[in-house]
CSV table of C-alpha atoms and ligand atoms in Angstrom, one decimal:
chain,number,residue,atom,x,y,z
L,1,UNK,CA,-14.2,-19.7,2.4
L,2,UNK,CA,-15.9,-16.4,1.4
L,3,UNK,CA,-14.0,-13.1,1.4
L,4,UNK,CA,-15.5,-9.7,0.9
L,5,UNK,CA,-13.1,-7.2,-0.7
L,6,UNK,CA,-13.6,-3.5,-0.6
L,7,UNK,CA,-11.9,-1.1,-3.0
L,8,UNK,CA,-11.8,-3.6,-5.9
L,9,UNK,CA,-10.7,-1.0,-8.5
L,10,UNK,CA,-7.6,0.1,-6.6
L,11,UNK,CA,-4.0,-1.2,-7.3
L,12,UNK,CA,-4.2,-3.7,-4.4
L,13,UNK,CA,-7.9,-4.5,-5.0
L,14,UNK,CA,-7.1,-5.5,-8.6
L,15,UNK,CA,-4.1,-7.7,-7.7
L,16,UNK,CA,-6.2,-9.5,-5.0
L,17,UNK,CA,-8.7,-10.4,-7.6
L,18,UNK,CA,-6.0,-11.7,-10.0
L,19,UNK,CA,-4.5,-14.1,-7.5
L,20,UNK,CA,-7.3,-15.7,-5.6
L,21,UNK,CA,-6.0,-18.9,-4.0
L,22,UNK,CA,-7.9,-22.2,-4.5
L,23,UNK,CA,-10.8,-22.7,-2.2
L,24,UNK,CA,-11.6,-19.0,-1.8
L,25,UNK,CA,-14.7,-17.3,-3.1
L,26,UNK,CA,-14.0,-13.6,-3.4
L,27,UNK,CA,-16.8,-11.1,-3.6
L,28,UNK,CA,-15.2,-7.9,-4.8
L,29,UNK,CA,-17.0,-4.5,-4.4
L,30,UNK,CA,-16.1,-1.1,-5.8
L,31,UNK,CA,-17.1,2.2,-4.4
L,32,UNK,CA,-20.3,2.2,-6.4
L,33,UNK,CA,-21.4,-1.1,-4.8
L,34,UNK,CA,-20.1,-0.4,-1.3
L,35,UNK,CA,-19.1,3.1,-0.2
L,36,UNK,CA,-17.4,2.4,3.1
L,37,UNK,CA,-18.2,5.8,4.4
L,38,UNK,CA,-21.8,4.7,4.5
L,39,UNK,CA,-22.4,2.7,7.7
L,40,UNK,CA,-25.8,1.1,6.7
L,41,UNK,CA,-24.2,0.1,3.4
L,42,UNK,CA,-21.3,-1.6,5.2
L,43,UNK,CA,-23.6,-3.4,7.6
L,44,UNK,CA,-25.8,-4.5,4.7
L,45,UNK,CA,-22.9,-5.8,2.6
L,46,UNK,CA,-21.5,-7.9,5.4
L,47,UNK,CA,-25.0,-9.1,6.4
L,48,UNK,CA,-25.8,-10.1,2.8
L,49,UNK,CA,-22.6,-11.8,1.8
L,50,UNK,CA,-21.8,-13.4,5.2
L,51,UNK,CA,-18.0,-13.4,4.5
L,52,UNK,CA,-15.6,-15.2,6.9
L,53,UNK,CA,-13.1,-12.4,6.2
L,54,UNK,CA,-13.4,-8.8,5.0
L,55,UNK,CA,-10.3,-7.3,3.4
L,56,UNK,CA,-10.4,-3.5,3.4
L,57,UNK,CA,-8.3,-2.3,0.4
L,58,UNK,CA,-10.5,0.9,0.0
L,59,UNK,CA,-8.9,4.1,1.1
L,60,UNK,CA,-8.4,7.8,0.2
L,61,UNK,CA,-4.8,7.7,-0.9
L,62,UNK,CA,-4.1,11.1,-2.4
L,63,UNK,CA,-1.4,12.1,0.1
L,64,UNK,CA,-1.0,15.8,-1.0
L,65,UNK,CA,-4.6,16.4,-1.8
L,66,UNK,CA,-5.6,15.2,1.6
L,67,UNK,CA,-4.1,18.4,3.1
L,68,UNK,CA,-6.9,20.4,1.6
L,69,UNK,CA,-9.6,17.6,1.6
L,70,UNK,CA,-9.4,16.6,5.3
L,71,UNK,CA,-13.0,15.7,5.5
L,72,UNK,CA,-12.9,13.3,2.5
L,73,UNK,CA,-9.7,11.7,3.8
L,74,UNK,CA,-11.1,11.1,7.3
L,75,UNK,CA,-14.5,9.9,5.8
L,76,UNK,CA,-12.8,7.0,3.9
L,77,UNK,CA,-9.8,6.3,6.1
L,78,UNK,CA,-11.2,6.7,9.6
L,79,UNK,CA,-15.0,6.5,9.4
L,80,UNK,CA,-14.8,3.9,6.6
L,81,UNK,CA,-12.5,1.7,8.6
L,82,UNK,CA,-14.8,2.1,11.7
L,83,UNK,CA,-17.9,1.2,9.7
L,84,UNK,CA,-16.3,-2.0,8.5
L,85,UNK,CA,-15.1,-2.9,12.0
L,86,UNK,CA,-18.6,-2.4,13.3
L,87,UNK,CA,-20.1,-4.6,10.5
L,88,UNK,CA,-17.5,-7.3,11.1
L,89,UNK,CA,-18.2,-7.2,14.9
L,90,UNK,CA,-22.0,-7.4,14.3
L,91,UNK,CA,-21.8,-10.3,11.9
L,92,UNK,CA,-18.8,-12.2,13.3
L,93,UNK,CA,-16.4,-11.7,10.3
L,94,UNK,CA,-12.6,-11.2,10.5
L,95,UNK,CA,-11.3,-7.9,9.3
L,96,UNK,CA,-7.9,-7.4,7.5
L,97,UNK,CA,-7.4,-3.7,7.3
L,98,UNK,CA,-4.6,-2.2,5.2
L,99,UNK,CA,-2.7,0.8,6.6
L,100,UNK,CA,0.5,2.7,5.9
L,101,UNK,CA,4.1,3.7,6.9
L,102,UNK,CA,2.8,7.3,6.8
L,103,UNK,CA,1.5,6.8,10.4
L,104,UNK,CA,5.2,7.3,11.5
L,105,UNK,CA,7.1,10.6,11.6
L,106,UNK,CA,10.3,9.2,10.2
L,107,UNK,CA,12.6,10.4,12.9
L,108,UNK,CA,13.9,6.8,13.7
L,109,UNK,CA,16.9,5.4,11.9
L,110,UNK,CA,16.1,1.8,12.5
L,111,UNK,CA,13.0,-0.1,11.1
L,112,UNK,CA,9.7,0.8,12.7
L,113,UNK,CA,8.1,-2.1,14.6
L,114,UNK,CA,4.4,-2.6,14.8
L,115,UNK,CA,4.3,-1.5,18.4
L,116,UNK,CA,6.2,1.8,17.8
L,117,UNK,CA,4.3,5.0,18.6
L,118,UNK,CA,2.5,6.5,15.6
L,119,UNK,CA,3.0,10.2,15.0
L,120,UNK,CA,1.8,11.1,11.5
L,121,UNK,CA,3.1,14.2,9.7
L,122,UNK,CA,0.1,14.9,7.5
L,123,UNK,CA,-3.6,14.5,7.1
L,124,UNK,CA,-3.4,11.3,5.1
L,125,UNK,CA,-1.3,9.6,7.8
L,126,UNK,CA,-3.5,11.1,10.6
L,127,UNK,CA,-6.6,9.8,8.9
L,128,UNK,CA,-5.1,6.3,8.5
L,129,UNK,CA,-3.9,6.3,12.1
L,130,UNK,CA,-7.5,7.3,13.2
L,131,UNK,CA,-8.8,4.3,11.2
L,132,UNK,CA,-6.3,1.9,12.8
L,133,UNK,CA,-7.4,3.2,16.3
L,134,UNK,CA,-11.1,2.7,15.5
L,135,UNK,CA,-10.4,-0.8,14.2
L,136,UNK,CA,-8.3,-1.7,17.3
L,137,UNK,CA,-11.0,-0.4,19.6
L,138,UNK,CA,-14.0,-2.0,18.0
L,139,UNK,CA,-12.4,-5.3,17.0
L,140,UNK,CA,-9.1,-6.1,18.8
L,141,UNK,CA,-8.9,-9.4,16.9
L,142,UNK,CA,-8.7,-7.6,13.5
L,143,UNK,CA,-5.5,-7.6,11.5
L,144,UNK,CA,-4.0,-4.2,10.7
L,145,UNK,CA,-1.4,-4.7,7.9
L,146,UNK,CA,0.8,-1.7,7.3
L,147,UNK,CA,2.6,-1.4,4.1
L,148,UNK,CA,4.6,1.2,2.1
L,149,UNK,CA,5.5,2.6,-1.4
L,150,UNK,CA,3.1,0.3,-3.1
L,151,UNK,CA,3.3,-0.2,-6.9
L,152,UNK,CA,2.1,-2.7,-9.5
L,153,UNK,CA,2.4,-3.1,-13.3
L,154,UNK,CA,-0.9,-1.1,-13.7
L,155,UNK,CA,-2.4,1.9,-12.0
L,156,UNK,CA,-1.2,5.2,-10.7
L,157,UNK,CA,2.1,4.7,-8.8
L,158,UNK,CA,5.7,5.9,-8.7
L,159,UNK,CA,7.0,3.3,-11.0
L,160,UNK,CA,4.5,4.1,-13.8
L,161,UNK,CA,4.9,7.8,-13.3
L,162,UNK,CA,8.7,7.4,-13.6
L,163,UNK,CA,8.4,5.3,-16.8
L,164,UNK,CA,6.2,8.0,-18.3
L,165,UNK,CA,8.5,10.8,-17.3
L,166,UNK,CA,11.6,8.9,-18.5
L,167,UNK,CA,10.0,8.5,-21.9
L,168,UNK,CA,9.2,12.2,-22.1
L,169,UNK,CA,12.3,13.9,-20.6
L,170,UNK,CA,16.1,13.8,-20.7
L,171,UNK,CA,16.6,15.0,-17.1
L,172,UNK,CA,14.9,14.1,-13.9
L,173,UNK,CA,15.4,15.2,-10.3
L,174,UNK,CA,14.3,12.6,-7.7
L,175,UNK,CA,14.3,12.9,-3.9
L,176,UNK,CA,17.2,11.1,-2.3
L,177,UNK,CA,16.7,11.9,1.4
L,178,UNK,CA,13.5,9.9,2.0
L,179,UNK,CA,14.2,6.3,2.7
L,180,UNK,CA,11.6,3.5,2.7
L,181,UNK,CA,10.9,0.2,0.9
L,182,UNK,CA,9.2,-0.2,-2.5
L,183,UNK,CA,6.5,-2.9,-2.2
L,184,UNK,CA,5.0,-4.8,-5.1
L,185,UNK,CA,1.3,-5.7,-4.9
L,186,UNK,CA,2.4,-9.3,-5.5
L,187,UNK,CA,4.2,-9.4,-2.1
L,188,UNK,CA,1.3,-7.7,-0.4
L,189,UNK,CA,-1.3,-10.0,-1.9
L,190,UNK,CA,0.7,-13.1,-0.9
L,191,UNK,CA,0.9,-11.8,2.7
L,192,UNK,CA,-2.8,-11.0,2.8
L,193,UNK,CA,-3.9,-14.4,1.6
L,194,UNK,CA,-1.4,-16.0,4.1
L,195,UNK,CA,-3.1,-14.0,6.8
L,196,UNK,CA,-6.5,-15.2,5.6
L,197,UNK,CA,-5.3,-18.7,6.2
L,198,UNK,CA,-4.1,-17.9,9.8
L,199,UNK,CA,-7.3,-17.2,11.7
L,200,UNK,CA,-5.2,-16.8,14.9
L,201,UNK,CA,-3.4,-13.8,13.5
L,202,UNK,CA,-4.5,-10.6,15.2
L,203,UNK,CA,-3.1,-7.1,15.8
L,204,UNK,CA,-0.6,-5.1,13.7
L,205,UNK,CA,1.8,-6.5,11.2
L,206,UNK,CA,4.2,-4.8,8.8
L,207,UNK,CA,4.6,-5.9,5.2
L,208,UNK,CA,7.0,-4.6,2.6
L,209,UNK,CA,9.5,-6.0,0.2
L,210,UNK,CA,13.0,-6.5,1.7
L,211,UNK,CA,15.7,-3.9,1.8
L,212,UNK,CA,15.6,-0.1,1.8
L,213,UNK,CA,15.9,2.6,-0.8
L,214,UNK,CA,15.5,6.3,-1.5
L,215,UNK,CA,13.0,7.4,-4.2
L,216,UNK,CA,16.2,8.3,-6.2
L,217,UNK,CA,17.5,4.7,-5.8
L,218,UNK,CA,14.1,3.4,-6.8
L,219,UNK,CA,14.0,5.6,-9.9
L,220,UNK,CA,17.5,4.6,-11.0
L,221,UNK,CA,16.5,0.9,-10.6
L,222,UNK,CA,13.3,1.5,-12.7
L,223,UNK,CA,15.4,3.1,-15.4
L,224,UNK,CA,18.0,0.3,-15.5
L,225,UNK,CA,15.5,-2.5,-15.4
L,226,UNK,CA,13.2,-0.8,-18.0
L,227,UNK,CA,16.2,-0.4,-20.4
L,228,UNK,CA,17.0,-4.1,-20.0
L,229,UNK,CA,13.4,-5.1,-20.7
L,230,UNK,CA,13.0,-2.7,-23.6
L,231,UNK,CA,10.3,-0.7,-21.8
L,232,UNK,CA,12.4,2.3,-22.8
L,233,UNK,CA,14.1,2.6,-26.1
L,234,UNK,CA,17.8,1.6,-26.1
L,235,UNK,CA,18.8,5.0,-27.5
L,236,UNK,CA,16.9,6.9,-24.8
L,237,UNK,CA,19.2,8.5,-22.2
L,238,UNK,CA,17.9,10.1,-19.0
L,239,UNK,CA,20.1,11.9,-16.5
L,240,UNK,CA,18.6,11.1,-13.1
L,241,UNK,CA,19.8,13.5,-10.4
L,242,UNK,CA,19.4,13.1,-6.6
L,243,UNK,CA,17.6,16.1,-5.1
L,244,UNK,CA,16.5,16.9,-1.5
L,245,UNK,CA,13.0,17.1,0.0
L,246,UNK,CA,13.6,20.9,0.3
L,247,UNK,CA,14.2,21.0,-3.5
L,248,UNK,CA,10.8,19.4,-4.2
L,249,UNK,CA,8.3,20.9,-1.8
L,250,UNK,CA,4.9,19.1,-1.5
L,251,UNK,CA,1.7,20.1,0.4
L,252,UNK,CA,2.1,17.1,2.7
L,253,UNK,CA,5.2,16.4,4.7
L,254,UNK,CA,6.6,12.8,4.4
L,255,UNK,CA,8.6,10.7,6.8
L,256,UNK,CA,12.3,10.9,6.0
L,257,UNK,CA,12.7,7.3,7.1
L,258,UNK,CA,9.9,4.8,7.1
L,259,UNK,CA,11.5,1.3,6.7
L,260,UNK,CA,9.2,-1.2,8.4
L,261,UNK,CA,10.3,-4.1,10.6
L,262,UNK,CA,8.6,-7.2,9.1
L,263,UNK,CA,9.9,-9.8,11.6
L,264,UNK,CA,6.4,-10.4,13.1
L,265,UNK,CA,4.9,-11.2,9.7
L,266,UNK,CA,7.9,-13.4,8.7
L,267,UNK,CA,8.0,-15.4,11.9
L,268,UNK,CA,4.2,-15.8,12.6
L,269,UNK,CA,2.8,-15.8,9.1
L,270,UNK,CA,5.6,-17.4,7.1
L,271,UNK,CA,5.9,-14.6,4.5
L,272,UNK,CA,9.3,-14.3,2.9
L,273,UNK,CA,9.6,-11.0,1.1
L,274,UNK,CA,12.0,-10.7,-1.8
L,275,UNK,CA,14.5,-7.9,-2.1
L,276,UNK,CA,12.7,-4.9,-3.6
L,277,UNK,CA,14.9,-4.8,-6.6
L,278,UNK,CA,14.0,-8.4,-7.5
L,279,UNK,CA,10.3,-7.7,-7.0
L,280,UNK,CA,10.7,-4.6,-9.3
L,281,UNK,CA,12.3,-6.7,-12.0
L,282,UNK,CA,9.3,-9.2,-11.9
L,283,UNK,CA,6.7,-6.4,-12.0
L,284,UNK,CA,8.4,-4.7,-15.0
L,285,UNK,CA,8.8,-8.0,-16.7
L,286,UNK,CA,5.1,-8.6,-16.3
L,287,UNK,CA,4.5,-5.1,-17.8
L,288,UNK,CA,6.9,-5.7,-20.7
L,289,UNK,CA,5.0,-8.9,-21.7
L,290,UNK,CA,1.5,-7.5,-21.2
W,1,NAP,N1,-0.3,3.3,-2.7
W,1,NAP,C1,0.7,3.3,-1.8
W,1,NAP,O1,1.8,3.7,-2.0
W,1,NAP,C2,0.3,2.9,-0.3
W,1,NAP,C3,1.4,2.9,0.6
W,1,NAP,C4,1.1,2.5,1.9
W,1,NAP,C5,-0.2,2.0,2.2
W,1,NAP,N2,-1.2,2.0,1.2
W,1,NAP,C6,-2.5,1.5,1.6
W,1,NAP,O2,-2.8,0.4,0.8
W,1,NAP,C7,-4.2,0.3,0.6
W,1,NAP,C8,-4.5,0.1,-0.9
W,1,NAP,O3,-3.9,1.2,-1.6
W,1,NAP,P1,-3.9,1.3,-3.2
W,1,NAP,O4,-2.5,1.7,-3.5
W,1,NAP,O5,-4.5,0.1,-3.8
W,1,NAP,O6,-4.9,2.5,-3.3
W,1,NAP,P2,-5.7,3.0,-4.6
W,1,NAP,O7,-5.1,2.4,-5.9
W,1,NAP,O8,-5.8,4.5,-4.5
W,1,NAP,O9,-7.1,2.3,-4.4
W,1,NAP,C9,-8.0,2.7,-3.4
W,1,NAP,C10,-9.4,2.3,-3.8
W,1,NAP,O10,-10.3,2.7,-2.7
W,1,NAP,C11,-11.4,3.2,-3.3
W,1,NAP,N3,-12.2,4.0,-2.4
W,1,NAP,C12,-11.9,5.3,-2.0
W,1,NAP,N4,-12.8,5.8,-1.2
W,1,NAP,C13,-13.7,4.8,-1.1
W,1,NAP,C14,-15.0,4.6,-0.4
W,1,NAP,N5,-15.5,5.6,0.3
W,1,NAP,N6,-15.6,3.5,-0.5
W,1,NAP,C15,-15.2,2.5,-1.3
W,1,NAP,N7,-14.1,2.5,-2.0
W,1,NAP,C16,-13.3,3.7,-1.9
W,1,NAP,C17,-11.0,3.9,-4.6
W,1,NAP,O11,-12.1,4.1,-5.4
W,1,NAP,P3,-12.1,5.1,-6.6
W,1,NAP,O12,-11.3,4.5,-7.7
W,1,NAP,O13,-13.5,5.3,-6.9
W,1,NAP,O14,-11.5,6.4,-6.1
W,1,NAP,C18,-9.9,3.0,-5.1
W,1,NAP,O15,-10.4,2.1,-6.0
W,1,NAP,C19,-4.8,1.5,1.2
W,1,NAP,O16,-5.2,1.2,2.5
W,1,NAP,C20,-3.6,2.5,1.3
W,1,NAP,O17,-3.8,3.4,2.4
W,1,NAP,C21,-0.9,2.4,0.0
């Protein structure tokens, strides 16, 4: 089976290339080979490679910058998704499109289900919601896979930022009143390839690791695990202090609660996410042996 992957240089794109299951031929394209904002390019890529499945891991992901770069965010996240859906419809390919917990406003206190109403708080979430809507309209059989708080051993993410700050500082304040679920790219990649193997899967699914945490909890766990794995020197002590969202203002508002209900993915696709802390341990272990 042939898969066309967009966004090959991103966190998720790289992981998908490292864990290709047997029997799959993956054609991975970066922005210089396929700019998804360009409709003729999207049509041409799908026509040329004739994939059974297109995985769209390309996106504009700079949540705060999006507030002042609305056009760029919409171009990649809305128009880009639409272009790929058009190309898949034209040439009969399946589309697995990745989306985000930031389509929700965070006012719920129980996990968001795939069918819950989207109400994004910022431009990034709005642009991703617009992309979801375009994909649903053009290609109802497409899979929209929402995820959250994505990190991997490499790349720009919360875990790597914390490790850097912890090596530089003695004190850190981390937001404790936003609750979600850290998600390793391993988990996400496993779910995506399972979805590839289920041609009947269609519509919206949620995928994160198991459990819930605040950014503060996540930071404390990174610190403890990193110490155990010698990613931070034994003598290095960092005081991590819980702070509020109001203490750390950012251009984009973020949902206070964005835990996702994964039951559809678990029951229909057979994905069994690990607890986020276990997944973190594995990612940091990989980093410590790299
Ligand atoms: N990161 C998170 O915490 C998070 C949370 C929830 C959902 N998600 C979703 O998960 C998916 C993967 O995210 P990620 O963390 O892997 O993001 P990432 O590391 O920022 O990677 C995104 C990739 O998309 C590429 N890209 C941007 N615009 C493009 C365009 N017009 N055409 C082609 N490629 C383009 C980027 O290329 P350049 O390198 O050239 O910029 C980058 O390589 C996205 O759909 C994202 O919305 C992420």
